[in-house]
Amino acid sequence: MKIFAVGFNYPCYNKLQDCPLYNQEHPVIFTKADSALLKNRKPFFLPDHLGRIDYEAEMVVRICRLGKSIPERFAHRYYDAVTCGIDFTARDLQRTLASQGLPWEMCKGFDGAAAIGEWIPVDKIKGIQQVHFRLDINGQTVQQGETADMLRSVDCLIAYISQYYTLRTGDLLFTGTPSATGPVAVDDHLTGFLDDQKVLEFNVK
């Protein structure tokens, strides 16, 4: 199983980061180790040695068939379900790596850094680019977004990624986060929603 993720895919996030990457010709793609996967409401254990850990709520897409060099017009055939996920980021480490021009994997792919919720079949949503998602912490909404605001659509991302990687059943795609990311702390209770349906729930330990 491969875990793909997209950086700088929402204009509101990019403006807050004062980042020009949203003007680039191609999507910003990175990967997470399979050991980063966190599911089934298991707790997220805060890694003390990594400094500040931020939540980044995203819609996650599940790949359902083998594919390589997929045309964008056929990309919708290659995923069958979506959920809300958290792309946990070691923010202090990310800034250090970025300042040195180094890759992101260490700050994005550590154990537990790819939390996912329960899957909703795509035929149960209005449309892949019409999904509202949000993250609550301790009962308060801290982040929300609309997939209609993505700079690159899900189908565009799948077509692009499949030029470089063979997609396989069970691979995951984190599609990017909007603005208002922030830190988590021990004893936080996180709940994630797609179109007001709760699909994600776990505690920080």
GROMACS .gro file of C-alpha atoms in nm, residues 16-175:
model
  160
   16LEU     CA    1  -0.147   3.211   0.472
   17GLN     CA    2   0.183   3.035   0.410
   18ASP     CA    3   0.292   3.314   0.174
   19CYS     CA    4   0.382   3.037  -0.067
   20PRO     CA    5   0.402   3.072  -0.448
   21LEU     CA    6   0.374   2.698  -0.510
   22TYR     CA    7   0.009   2.720  -0.615
   23ASN     CA    8   0.131   2.894  -0.931
   24GLN     CA    9   0.353   2.604  -1.028
   25GLU     CA   10   0.278   2.397  -1.334
   26HIS     CA   11   0.251   2.063  -1.152
   27PRO     CA   12   0.099   1.944  -0.821
   28VAL     CA   13   0.321   1.913  -0.514
   29ILE     CA   14   0.323   1.540  -0.429
   30PHE     CA   15   0.484   1.360  -0.137
   31THR     CA   16   0.446   1.017   0.021
   32LYS     CA   17   0.404   0.871   0.368
   33ALA     CA   18   0.532   0.537   0.496
   34ASP     CA   19   0.270   0.263   0.535
   35SER     CA   20   0.349   0.260   0.910
   36ALA     CA   21   0.206   0.614   0.923
   37LEU     CA   22  -0.145   0.476   0.877
   38LEU     CA   23  -0.372   0.526   1.180
   39LYS     CA   24  -0.726   0.384   1.165
   40ASN     CA   25  -1.005   0.208   1.358
   41ARG     CA   26  -1.020   0.486   1.619
   42LYS     CA   27  -0.679   0.394   1.757
   43PRO     CA   28  -0.518   0.677   1.957
   44PHE     CA   29  -0.250   0.903   1.816
   45PHE     CA   30   0.057   0.898   2.038
   46LEU     CA   31   0.220   1.239   2.036
   47PRO     CA   32   0.593   1.199   1.957
   48ASP     CA   33   0.761   1.427   2.212
   49HIS     CA   34   1.094   1.436   2.029
   50LEU     CA   35   0.944   1.593   1.716
   51GLY     CA   36   0.826   1.917   1.873
   52ARG     CA   37   0.500   2.078   1.764
   53ILE     CA   38   0.261   1.845   1.579
   54ASP     CA   39  -0.008   2.010   1.366
   55TYR     CA   40  -0.335   1.867   1.234
   56GLU     CA   41  -0.419   1.908   0.866
   57ALA     CA   42  -0.771   1.782   0.787
   58GLU     CA   43  -0.823   1.651   0.435
   59MET     CA   44  -1.052   1.442   0.219
   60VAL     CA   45  -0.886   1.106   0.152
   61VAL     CA   46  -0.956   0.896  -0.157
   62ARG     CA   47  -0.924   0.515  -0.177
   63ILE     CA   48  -0.786   0.362  -0.497
   64CYS     CA   49  -0.983   0.057  -0.611
   65ARG     CA   50  -0.802  -0.083  -0.915
   66LEU     CA   51  -0.464  -0.120  -1.083
   67GLY     CA   52  -0.367   0.167  -1.308
   68LYS     CA   53  -0.074   0.335  -1.478
   69SER     CA   54  -0.066   0.653  -1.692
   70ILE     CA   55  -0.439   0.705  -1.641
   71PRO     CA   56  -0.605   0.969  -1.861
   72GLU     CA   57  -0.784   1.229  -1.650
   73ARG     CA   58  -1.117   1.155  -1.821
   74PHE     CA   59  -1.099   0.795  -1.692
   75ALA     CA   60  -0.959   0.872  -1.344
   76HIS     CA   61  -1.303   0.848  -1.178
   77ARG     CA   62  -1.298   0.473  -1.244
   78TYR     CA   63  -0.997   0.424  -1.016
   79TYR     CA   64  -1.141   0.523  -0.677
   80ASP     CA   65  -1.445   0.395  -0.493
   81ALA     CA   66  -1.462   0.563  -0.151
   82VAL     CA   67  -1.367   0.874   0.046
   83THR     CA   68  -1.318   0.965   0.409
   84CYS     CA   69  -1.185   1.241   0.631
   85GLY     CA   70  -0.822   1.209   0.730
   86ILE     CA   71  -0.553   1.396   0.921
   87ASP     CA   72  -0.213   1.464   0.767
   88PHE     CA   73  -0.019   1.512   1.090
   89THR     CA   74   0.287   1.732   1.042
   90ALA     CA   75   0.590   1.783   1.266
   91ARG     CA   76   0.591   2.159   1.205
   92ASP     CA   77   0.918   2.248   1.375
   93LEU     CA   78   1.097   1.975   1.186
   94GLN     CA   79   0.931   2.077   0.860
   95ARG     CA   80   1.060   2.432   0.895
   96THR     CA   81   1.410   2.304   0.967
   97LEU     CA   82   1.405   2.072   0.667
   98ALA     CA   83   1.260   2.340   0.439
   99SER     CA   84   1.525   2.591   0.542
  100GLN     CA   85   1.790   2.339   0.439
  101GLY     CA   86   1.619   2.244   0.114
  102LEU     CA   87   1.566   1.887   0.235
  103PRO     CA   88   1.273   1.647   0.163
  104TRP     CA   89   0.958   1.642   0.378
  105GLU     CA   90   0.927   1.270   0.452
  106MET     CA   91   1.063   1.286   0.808
  107CYS     CA   92   0.808   1.548   0.916
  108LYS     CA   93   0.513   1.392   0.732
  109GLY     CA   94   0.564   1.016   0.735
  110PHE     CA   95   0.632   0.926   1.097
  111ASP     CA   96   0.425   0.657   1.273
  112GLY     CA   97   0.058   0.753   1.305
  113ALA     CA   98   0.089   1.060   1.082
  114ALA     CA   99  -0.181   0.945   0.837
  115ALA     CA  100  -0.507   0.911   1.029
  116ILE     CA  101  -0.815   0.798   0.835
  117GLY     CA  102  -1.180   0.746   0.921
  118GLU     CA  103  -1.456   0.518   0.797
  119TRP     CA  104  -1.508   0.498   0.422
  120ILE     CA  105  -1.809   0.639   0.238
  121PRO     CA  106  -1.872   0.497  -0.112
  122VAL     CA  107  -1.846   0.762  -0.382
  123ASP     CA  108  -2.198   0.685  -0.499
  124LYS     CA  109  -2.321   0.806  -0.158
  125ILE     CA  110  -2.178   1.159  -0.196
  126LYS     CA  111  -2.300   1.444  -0.415
  127GLY     CA  112  -1.981   1.454  -0.615
  128ILE     CA  113  -1.610   1.420  -0.554
  129GLN     CA  114  -1.562   1.798  -0.598
  130GLN     CA  115  -1.868   1.886  -0.391
  131VAL     CA  116  -1.766   1.748  -0.051
  132HIS     CA  117  -1.765   1.956   0.265
  133PHE     CA  118  -1.534   1.833   0.541
  134ARG     CA  119  -1.448   1.957   0.886
  135LEU     CA  120  -1.242   1.874   1.193
  136ASP     CA  121  -1.358   1.928   1.552
  137ILE     CA  122  -1.127   1.916   1.853
  138ASN     CA  123  -1.290   1.876   2.193
  139GLY     CA  124  -1.626   1.962   2.040
  140GLN     CA  125  -1.513   2.284   1.870
  141THR     CA  126  -1.473   2.319   1.492
  142VAL     CA  127  -1.113   2.412   1.415
  143GLN     CA  128  -1.090   2.349   1.041
  144GLN     CA  129  -1.324   2.305   0.746
  145GLY     CA  130  -1.307   2.302   0.370
  146GLU     CA  131  -1.482   2.235   0.041
  147THR     CA  132  -1.329   2.013  -0.225
  148ALA     CA  133  -1.470   2.254  -0.484
  149ASP     CA  134  -1.189   2.491  -0.378
  150MET     CA  135  -0.906   2.253  -0.472
  151LEU     CA  136  -0.654   2.394  -0.715
  152ARG     CA  137  -0.619   2.047  -0.869
  153SER     CA  138  -0.914   1.809  -0.876
  154VAL     CA  139  -0.904   1.449  -0.759
  155ASP     CA  140  -0.912   1.325  -1.119
  156CYS     CA  141  -0.629   1.559  -1.216
  157LEU     CA  142  -0.418   1.437  -0.923
  158ILE     CA  143  -0.474   1.070  -1.003
  159ALA     CA  144  -0.384   1.124  -1.368
  160TYR     CA  145  -0.067   1.308  -1.267
  161ILE     CA  146   0.049   1.065  -0.997
  162SER     CA  147  -0.013   0.762  -1.221
  163GLN     CA  148   0.245   0.893  -1.467
  164TYR     CA  149   0.512   0.819  -1.205
  165TYR     CA  150   0.367   0.541  -0.987
  166THR     CA  151   0.156   0.237  -1.064
  167LEU     CA  152  -0.161   0.274  -0.857
  168ARG     CA  153  -0.283  -0.039  -0.680
  169THR     CA  154  -0.599  -0.136  -0.496
  170GLY     CA  155  -0.583   0.002  -0.143
  171ASP     CA  156  -0.350   0.294  -0.215
  172LEU     CA  157  -0.458   0.620  -0.051
  173LEU     CA  158  -0.456   0.980  -0.165
  174PHE     CA  159  -0.466   1.269   0.083
  175THR     CA  160  -0.593   1.554  -0.132
   0.00000   0.00000   0.00000
